[in-house]
Amino acid sequence: MVDIEQINPRNEAALRAWWEVGRAATAYRPGKPWPVWEQSRVALPADNPERGITLIGAIDGREMVGAGLLTRSLRDNLHTAMAFAYTRPDRVREGIGRRLVEELEVVAAGDGRTTVQSEAYLPPGGSGVPEAFATAMGYAVASRESIKELTLTDYLARREALAASAPVPDGYRVITFDTVCPDEHLDSFGRLLGMLLAEVPLGELDLEDSEWSAERIREAERRQVAIGRHVQTAMALAPDGSVAGASDVRVDDSDPAHGQVGITLVDPVHRGRRLGLALKVATHDLAVATYPELVSVDTSNAEVNTWMNAVNDALGYRTIETLLELQKTL
Ligand SMILES: CC(C)(COP(=O)(O)OP(=O)(O)OC[C@H]1O[C@@H](n2cnc3c(N)ncnc32)[C@H](O)[C@@H]1OP(=O)(O)O)[C@@H](O)C(=O)NCCC(=O)NCCS
C-alpha cells in the first residue's frame, strides 16, 4: 500500500530519498533539470522569507516511490501556490502522481490558496506524458515558454561582436555586484522589481505585481547568501542615477559549472537603447570571470516575448525544451 506523508526537510535521510525520486523522474530531460544534492540539502530546509514549502512523499513500505512539492509565495500573490509531482519511473501509471497532486491541492486549499500553478517540460514544440498528466489533473495551459541553454564556448565565440554591438548608451552606467545591492540604489531597484510581473509576458497566469521594500530585498538577499547562491547582477543606471534596468545570472557554490538567469528587466522609459543586451553581456562576462568552471547557463522565457528571445538568440542560447505553464482554479 502506498501512503502519502509529509516530509520534514530537516530530516536529511528523508530529504535525500525525496530528492532521489525527483532526480530519477527528471533524468530523461536535457540540460540540468534537477538541482545537485548539496544544493537541495542546504536550500530546502533553510528559512525562506519569500516562499513557504511543503514536501510530501509517496511511501511504499520503506521505499519512497513518489515525491511532491508545494511552494507558496508569502509576500505577494497569496491566492496562488505551485505544485510539482514526481513518480519514480518504475512506478508510473499506478495513480501515484494523481494522489500526490490531490494531496498538494488539499494543502494549498488549507492555506487559503485558490489558484494552483505548475509546469510541464516537453521536447521543443512537442507533447508528452507531463501534458497528458496535467490535462488529467484538470490543469490548463496558461503560457508557453522556451527553456534555453547557452554553452560558454558558444558565448565566448560571440562575445566580442556582441559587446561592440551593444555599447553602454551615453550618460548611462552599468555596475555589477554579487547578490547584495549597494545601499544607494536599493529603493530605486525596489521600484524596478515592482514592475516585473506587469512587464513580463505571463499569458493567462493569474499573478499580480507586488511591492519590493528595501527590507524585503535585504531579507531575500540574506537568504541567497545563506544558501550559497550568488546572484551575479548587472544594473544599468540612468543619467539621473535611477535604476534603468537589471539582469542576473545565478550560480550556486555547490554547482559552479551551471548558471541560471533570474530576472532581466529594463524600465519601459529606458527601452530601445540595447540596454538589455548590454546588461546580459555584463552578467555573462561576470559569471565567466568569477567561475572558471562554468560550462552552461540556462534561462526560460515566454515564446511571445520577441524582444527577450532576440537578445537570447544573439547571445547564443538554444532552445532545449518547451515549458508549459499550467494553472487550475480550485
Ligand atoms: C507526470 C508524472 C508525475 C505522472 O505520474 P504517474 O504516477 O504515472 O501518474 P498517474 O498514474 O497518477 O496518472 C494520472 C493520470 O495522468 C494521465 N497519464 C499519466 N501518464 C500518462 C501517459 N504516459 N500517457 C497518457 N496519460 C498519462 C492519465 O490520465 C492518468 O490516469 P489513468 O492512469 O487513470 O489513465 C510522472 O510521469 C513523472 O514523474 N514525470 C516526470 C516529472 C513531471 O513531469 N511531473 C509533472 C509536472 S510537475
Coordinates of C-alpha atoms and ligand atoms in Angstrom, one line a residue:
M1 CA 0.0 0.0 0.0
V2 CA 1.3 3.5 -0.9
D3 CA 0.9 6.1 1.8
I4 CA 1.2 9.9 1.2
E5 CA 3.2 11.6 4.0
Q6 CA 4.6 15.0 4.7
I7 CA 8.4 15.0 4.7
N8 CA 10.4 17.2 7.1
P9 CA 13.2 18.8 5.0
R10 CA 15.3 18.9 8.2
N11 CA 15.3 15.1 8.3
E12 CA 18.2 14.6 5.9
A13 CA 17.7 10.9 5.2
A14 CA 14.1 11.5 4.2
L15 CA 15.0 14.6 2.2
R16 CA 17.6 12.5 0.4
A17 CA 15.1 9.8 -0.5
W18 CA 12.7 12.6 -1.7
W19 CA 15.5 14.2 -3.8
E20 CA 16.4 10.8 -5.3
V21 CA 12.8 10.3 -6.6
G22 CA 12.8 13.8 -8.2
R23 CA 16.2 13.1 -9.8
A24 CA 15.1 9.8 -11.2
A25 CA 11.8 11.2 -12.5
T26 CA 13.6 14.1 -14.3
A27 CA 16.6 12.2 -15.5
Y28 CA 15.2 11.8 -19.1
R29 CA 15.2 15.6 -19.6
P30 CA 18.0 17.5 -21.3
G31 CA 20.0 20.3 -19.6
K32 CA 20.1 20.5 -15.9
P33 CA 16.6 19.6 -14.8
W34 CA 17.3 18.8 -11.1
P35 CA 19.5 20.6 -8.5
V36 CA 22.6 18.8 -7.2
W37 CA 22.1 17.1 -3.8
E38 CA 24.2 19.6 -2.0
Q39 CA 22.1 22.5 -3.1
S40 CA 18.8 20.8 -2.2
R41 CA 20.3 19.7 1.1
V42 CA 21.1 23.3 2.0
A43 CA 18.3 25.2 0.3
L44 CA 15.2 23.2 1.1
P45 CA 15.5 23.2 5.0
A46 CA 16.7 26.9 5.1
D47 CA 14.3 29.6 6.2
N48 CA 12.8 31.4 3.2
P49 CA 11.2 34.8 3.8
E50 CA 9.7 34.7 0.2
R51 CA 8.3 31.2 0.0
G52 CA 6.7 28.6 2.1
I53 CA 7.4 25.0 1.1
T54 CA 5.7 21.6 1.8
L55 CA 7.3 18.4 0.7
I56 CA 5.4 15.1 0.5
G57 CA 6.4 11.6 -0.3
A58 CA 4.6 8.6 -1.6
I59 CA 5.8 5.7 0.6
D60 CA 5.5 2.0 -0.2
G61 CA 6.7 0.0 2.8
R62 CA 10.1 1.6 3.5
E63 CA 10.6 3.0 0.0
M64 CA 9.8 6.4 -1.4
V65 CA 8.2 6.0 -4.8
G66 CA 6.8 9.4 -5.4
A67 CA 7.7 13.0 -4.4
G68 CA 5.6 16.2 -4.3
L69 CA 6.5 19.8 -3.7
L70 CA 4.2 22.7 -3.0
T71 CA 5.6 26.3 -2.9
R72 CA 3.6 29.3 -1.7
S73 CA 4.6 32.9 -2.1
L74 CA 4.5 34.6 1.3
R75 CA 4.9 38.2 0.2
D76 CA 2.5 38.5 -2.7
N77 CA 0.1 36.5 -4.8
L78 CA -1.3 34.9 -1.6
H79 CA -4.1 33.3 -3.7
T80 CA -1.6 31.1 -5.5
A81 CA 0.6 28.1 -4.9
M82 CA 2.8 26.0 -7.2
A83 CA 2.6 22.2 -7.2
F84 CA 5.0 19.6 -8.6
A85 CA 4.7 15.9 -8.7
Y86 CA 7.3 13.2 -9.5
T87 CA 6.8 9.5 -9.7
R88 CA 9.7 7.0 -9.7
P89 CA 10.0 5.8 -13.3
D90 CA 9.4 2.1 -12.4
R91 CA 6.2 3.0 -10.6
V92 CA 4.4 5.3 -13.1
R93 CA 0.7 4.7 -14.2
E94 CA -0.3 3.4 -10.8
G95 CA -2.1 6.5 -9.7
I96 CA 0.8 7.8 -7.5
G97 CA 1.1 11.1 -9.4
R98 CA -2.6 11.7 -9.0
R99 CA -2.5 11.1 -5.3
L100 CA 0.4 13.4 -4.9
V101 CA -1.3 16.3 -6.7
E102 CA -4.5 15.7 -4.9
E103 CA -2.7 16.0 -1.5
L104 CA -0.8 19.1 -2.7
E105 CA -4.1 20.7 -3.6
V106 CA -5.5 19.9 -0.2
V107 CA -2.5 21.6 1.5
A108 CA -2.9 24.6 -0.9
A109 CA -6.6 25.0 -0.2
G110 CA -5.9 24.6 3.6
D111 CA -3.6 27.6 3.3
G112 CA -6.3 29.6 1.6
R113 CA -4.8 29.3 -1.9
T114 CA -7.4 29.2 -4.7
T115 CA -5.2 29.0 -7.8
V116 CA -2.6 26.3 -8.2
Q117 CA 0.1 26.6 -10.9
S118 CA 2.5 24.0 -12.2
E119 CA 5.0 23.4 -15.0
A120 CA 5.3 20.7 -17.6
Y121 CA 8.5 20.2 -19.6
L122 CA 8.3 18.7 -23.1
P123 CA 10.6 18.2 -26.1
P124 CA 10.8 21.5 -28.1
G125 CA 7.4 22.1 -29.8
G126 CA 6.3 18.5 -28.9
S127 CA 3.9 16.9 -26.5
G128 CA 4.4 14.2 -23.9
V129 CA 3.4 12.5 -20.6
P130 CA 3.5 15.6 -18.4
E131 CA 1.0 17.3 -20.6
A132 CA -1.4 14.3 -20.6
F133 CA -1.0 14.1 -16.8
A134 CA -1.7 17.8 -16.4
T135 CA -4.8 17.5 -18.5
A136 CA -6.0 14.5 -16.5
M137 CA -5.5 16.5 -13.3
G138 CA -7.6 19.5 -14.6
Y139 CA -4.8 21.9 -15.3
A140 CA -5.0 24.3 -18.3
V141 CA -2.0 25.7 -20.3
A142 CA -1.7 29.4 -19.3
S143 CA 1.5 30.2 -21.1
R144 CA 4.1 28.5 -23.3
E145 CA 7.8 29.2 -22.7
S146 CA 11.1 28.0 -24.1
I147 CA 13.8 26.6 -21.9
K148 CA 17.1 27.7 -23.4
E149 CA 20.7 26.8 -22.8
L150 CA 23.9 28.6 -23.6
T151 CA 27.3 26.9 -23.6
L152 CA 30.1 29.1 -22.6
T153 CA 32.0 28.1 -25.8
D154 CA 29.2 29.5 -27.9
Y155 CA 29.1 32.6 -25.8
L156 CA 32.8 33.3 -25.9
A157 CA 32.8 32.9 -29.7
R158 CA 30.2 35.7 -30.0
R159 CA 31.2 37.9 -27.1
E160 CA 33.4 40.5 -28.8
A161 CA 30.9 41.2 -31.6
L162 CA 28.1 41.4 -29.2
A163 CA 29.8 43.8 -26.8
A164 CA 30.6 46.0 -29.8
S165 CA 27.0 46.0 -30.9
A166 CA 25.6 47.0 -27.5
P167 CA 27.8 49.7 -26.0
V168 CA 26.5 51.3 -22.8
P169 CA 24.5 54.3 -24.0
D170 CA 25.8 57.8 -23.4
G171 CA 25.0 59.1 -19.9
Y172 CA 24.2 55.6 -18.6
R173 CA 26.4 53.4 -16.4
V174 CA 26.4 49.7 -15.8
I175 CA 27.5 48.5 -12.4
T176 CA 27.8 44.9 -11.2
F177 CA 27.5 43.2 -7.8
D178 CA 27.3 39.8 -6.2
T179 CA 23.8 39.4 -4.6
V180 CA 23.9 42.5 -2.3
C181 CA 22.6 45.7 -3.9
P182 CA 24.6 48.8 -3.0
D183 CA 22.6 50.9 -0.4
E184 CA 22.3 53.9 -2.7
H185 CA 20.4 52.0 -5.4
L186 CA 18.2 49.9 -3.1
D187 CA 15.0 52.0 -3.2
S188 CA 15.2 52.5 -7.0
F189 CA 15.9 48.8 -7.5
G190 CA 12.8 48.0 -5.5
R191 CA 10.7 50.2 -7.8
L192 CA 12.1 48.3 -10.8
L193 CA 11.4 44.9 -9.2
G194 CA 7.8 46.0 -8.5
M195 CA 7.2 46.3 -12.3
L196 CA 8.4 42.8 -13.1
L197 CA 5.2 40.9 -13.2
A198 CA 3.4 43.7 -15.1
E199 CA 6.2 43.7 -17.7
V200 CA 7.0 40.0 -18.3
P201 CA 4.5 38.3 -20.6
L202 CA 2.6 35.9 -18.3
G203 CA -0.1 34.6 -20.7
E204 CA -3.1 33.6 -18.7
L205 CA -1.2 33.2 -15.5
D206 CA -3.1 34.8 -12.6
L207 CA -0.2 36.7 -10.9
E208 CA -0.2 40.2 -9.5
D209 CA 2.6 42.8 -9.1
S210 CA 4.0 43.4 -5.7
E211 CA 5.9 45.9 -3.7
W212 CA 9.6 45.4 -3.0
S213 CA 10.6 47.4 0.0
A214 CA 14.3 47.8 0.9
E215 CA 13.8 45.4 3.8
R216 CA 12.2 42.8 1.6
I217 CA 15.1 42.9 -0.8
R218 CA 17.6 42.7 2.0
E219 CA 15.9 39.7 3.5
A220 CA 15.8 37.9 0.2
E221 CA 19.5 38.7 -0.3
R222 CA 20.3 37.3 3.1
R223 CA 18.7 34.0 2.2
Q224 CA 20.6 33.7 -1.1
V225 CA 23.9 34.4 0.8
A226 CA 22.9 31.8 3.5
I227 CA 22.3 29.0 0.9
G228 CA 25.4 29.8 -1.1
R229 CA 23.7 31.2 -4.1
H230 CA 25.4 34.1 -5.9
V231 CA 23.1 36.4 -7.8
Q232 CA 25.6 38.0 -10.1
T233 CA 23.8 41.1 -11.1
A234 CA 24.4 43.9 -13.6
M235 CA 22.4 47.1 -13.1
A236 CA 22.0 50.0 -15.5
L237 CA 21.9 53.5 -14.0
A238 CA 20.2 56.2 -15.9
P239 CA 21.7 59.7 -16.3
D240 CA 19.6 60.8 -13.2
G241 CA 21.1 58.0 -11.1
S242 CA 17.9 55.9 -11.1
V243 CA 17.9 52.2 -11.8
A244 CA 17.0 51.8 -15.5
G245 CA 17.3 48.0 -15.7
A246 CA 18.9 44.9 -14.2
S247 CA 19.7 41.4 -15.1
D248 CA 21.4 38.5 -13.3
V249 CA 23.0 35.1 -13.6
R250 CA 22.7 32.9 -10.5
V251 CA 25.4 30.3 -9.6
D252 CA 25.4 28.0 -6.6
D253 CA 28.5 27.3 -4.6
S254 CA 27.6 23.6 -4.8
D255 CA 27.4 23.6 -8.6
P256 CA 29.8 26.2 -10.1
A257 CA 29.6 24.6 -13.6
H258 CA 26.0 25.7 -14.2
G259 CA 24.3 29.1 -14.0
Q260 CA 20.7 30.2 -14.4
V261 CA 19.3 33.6 -15.5
G262 CA 17.0 35.0 -12.9
I263 CA 15.4 38.3 -13.9
T264 CA 16.0 40.6 -16.8
L265 CA 14.1 43.9 -16.9
V266 CA 14.6 47.3 -18.5
D267 CA 12.2 50.0 -17.4
P268 CA 9.9 50.9 -20.3
V269 CA 11.1 54.5 -20.1
H270 CA 14.6 53.4 -20.9
R271 CA 14.0 50.8 -23.6
G272 CA 15.2 50.9 -27.2
R273 CA 18.9 51.6 -26.3
R274 CA 20.1 48.0 -26.3
L275 CA 20.4 48.1 -22.5
G276 CA 19.0 44.6 -22.3
L277 CA 21.8 43.2 -24.4
A278 CA 24.4 45.3 -22.6
L279 CA 23.2 44.1 -19.2
K280 CA 23.2 40.4 -20.3
V281 CA 26.8 40.7 -21.8
A282 CA 27.8 42.2 -18.4
T283 CA 26.3 39.4 -16.3
H284 CA 27.7 36.7 -18.6
D285 CA 31.1 38.3 -18.5
L286 CA 30.9 38.5 -14.7
A287 CA 29.9 34.8 -14.4
V288 CA 32.7 33.7 -16.8
A289 CA 35.3 35.8 -14.9
T290 CA 34.1 34.6 -11.5
Y291 CA 33.6 30.9 -12.2
P292 CA 36.3 29.4 -14.5
E293 CA 34.5 26.0 -14.3
L294 CA 31.3 27.4 -15.8
V295 CA 30.0 25.2 -18.6
S296 CA 26.5 26.4 -19.3
V297 CA 23.8 28.9 -18.3
D298 CA 20.1 28.3 -18.8
T299 CA 17.1 30.6 -19.0
S300 CA 13.4 30.4 -19.8
N301 CA 11.1 33.0 -21.4
A302 CA 7.7 33.2 -23.0
E303 CA 7.6 32.2 -26.7
V304 CA 5.7 35.5 -27.3
N305 CA 8.5 37.6 -25.7
T306 CA 10.0 38.5 -29.0
W307 CA 12.5 41.0 -27.7
M308 CA 13.9 38.8 -25.0
N309 CA 14.1 35.9 -27.4
A310 CA 16.1 38.1 -29.9
V311 CA 18.6 39.0 -27.1
N312 CA 19.0 35.4 -26.0
D313 CA 19.5 34.2 -29.6
A314 CA 22.1 36.8 -30.1
L315 CA 24.0 35.6 -27.0
G316 CA 24.0 32.0 -28.4
Y317 CA 21.1 30.4 -26.4
R318 CA 19.5 27.4 -28.0
T319 CA 16.0 26.1 -27.2
I320 CA 16.3 22.7 -25.5
E321 CA 12.7 22.2 -24.2
T322 CA 9.2 23.7 -24.2
L323 CA 7.8 24.6 -20.9
L324 CA 4.0 24.7 -20.4
E325 CA 2.9 27.0 -17.5
L326 CA -0.1 25.3 -16.1
Q327 CA -3.0 26.6 -13.9
K328 CA -6.0 25.3 -12.1
T329 CA -8.6 27.1 -10.1
L330 CA -9.5 25.0 -7.0
Ligands
LIG1 C1 3.9 13.1 -14.7 C2 4.0 12.0 -13.6 C3 4.1 12.7 -12.3 C4 2.8 11.1 -13.7 O1 2.9 10.2 -12.6 P1 2.1 8.8 -12.5 O2 2.2 8.3 -11.1 O3 2.5 7.9 -13.6 O4 0.6 9.4 -12.7 P2 -0.8 8.6 -12.5 O5 -0.6 7.2 -12.6 O6 -1.4 9.1 -11.2 O7 -1.6 9.1 -13.7 C5 -2.8 10.0 -13.6 C6 -3.4 10.3 -15.0 O8 -2.4 11.0 -15.8 C7 -2.5 10.6 -17.2 N1 -1.3 10.0 -17.6 C8 -0.2 9.7 -16.8 N2 0.8 9.1 -17.5 C9 0.3 9.1 -18.8 C10 0.9 8.6 -20.0 N3 2.1 8.0 -20.1 N4 0.1 8.7 -21.2 C11 -1.1 9.2 -21.1 N5 -1.7 9.7 -20.0 C12 -1.0 9.6 -18.8 C13 -3.6 9.6 -17.2 O9 -4.9 10.2 -17.5 C14 -3.6 9.0 -15.8 O10 -4.8 8.5 -15.4 P3 -5.1 6.9 -15.7 O11 -3.9 6.1 -15.5 O12 -6.3 6.6 -14.9 O13 -5.4 6.9 -17.2 C15 5.3 11.2 -13.9 O14 5.3 10.7 -15.2 C16 6.6 11.9 -13.7 O15 7.1 11.9 -12.6 N6 7.1 12.6 -14.7 C17 8.3 13.5 -14.6 C18 8.0 14.7 -13.7 C19 6.9 15.5 -14.3 O16 6.8 15.8 -15.4 N7 6.0 15.9 -13.4 C20 4.8 16.7 -13.8 C21 4.9 18.1 -13.7 S1 5.3 18.7 -12.1

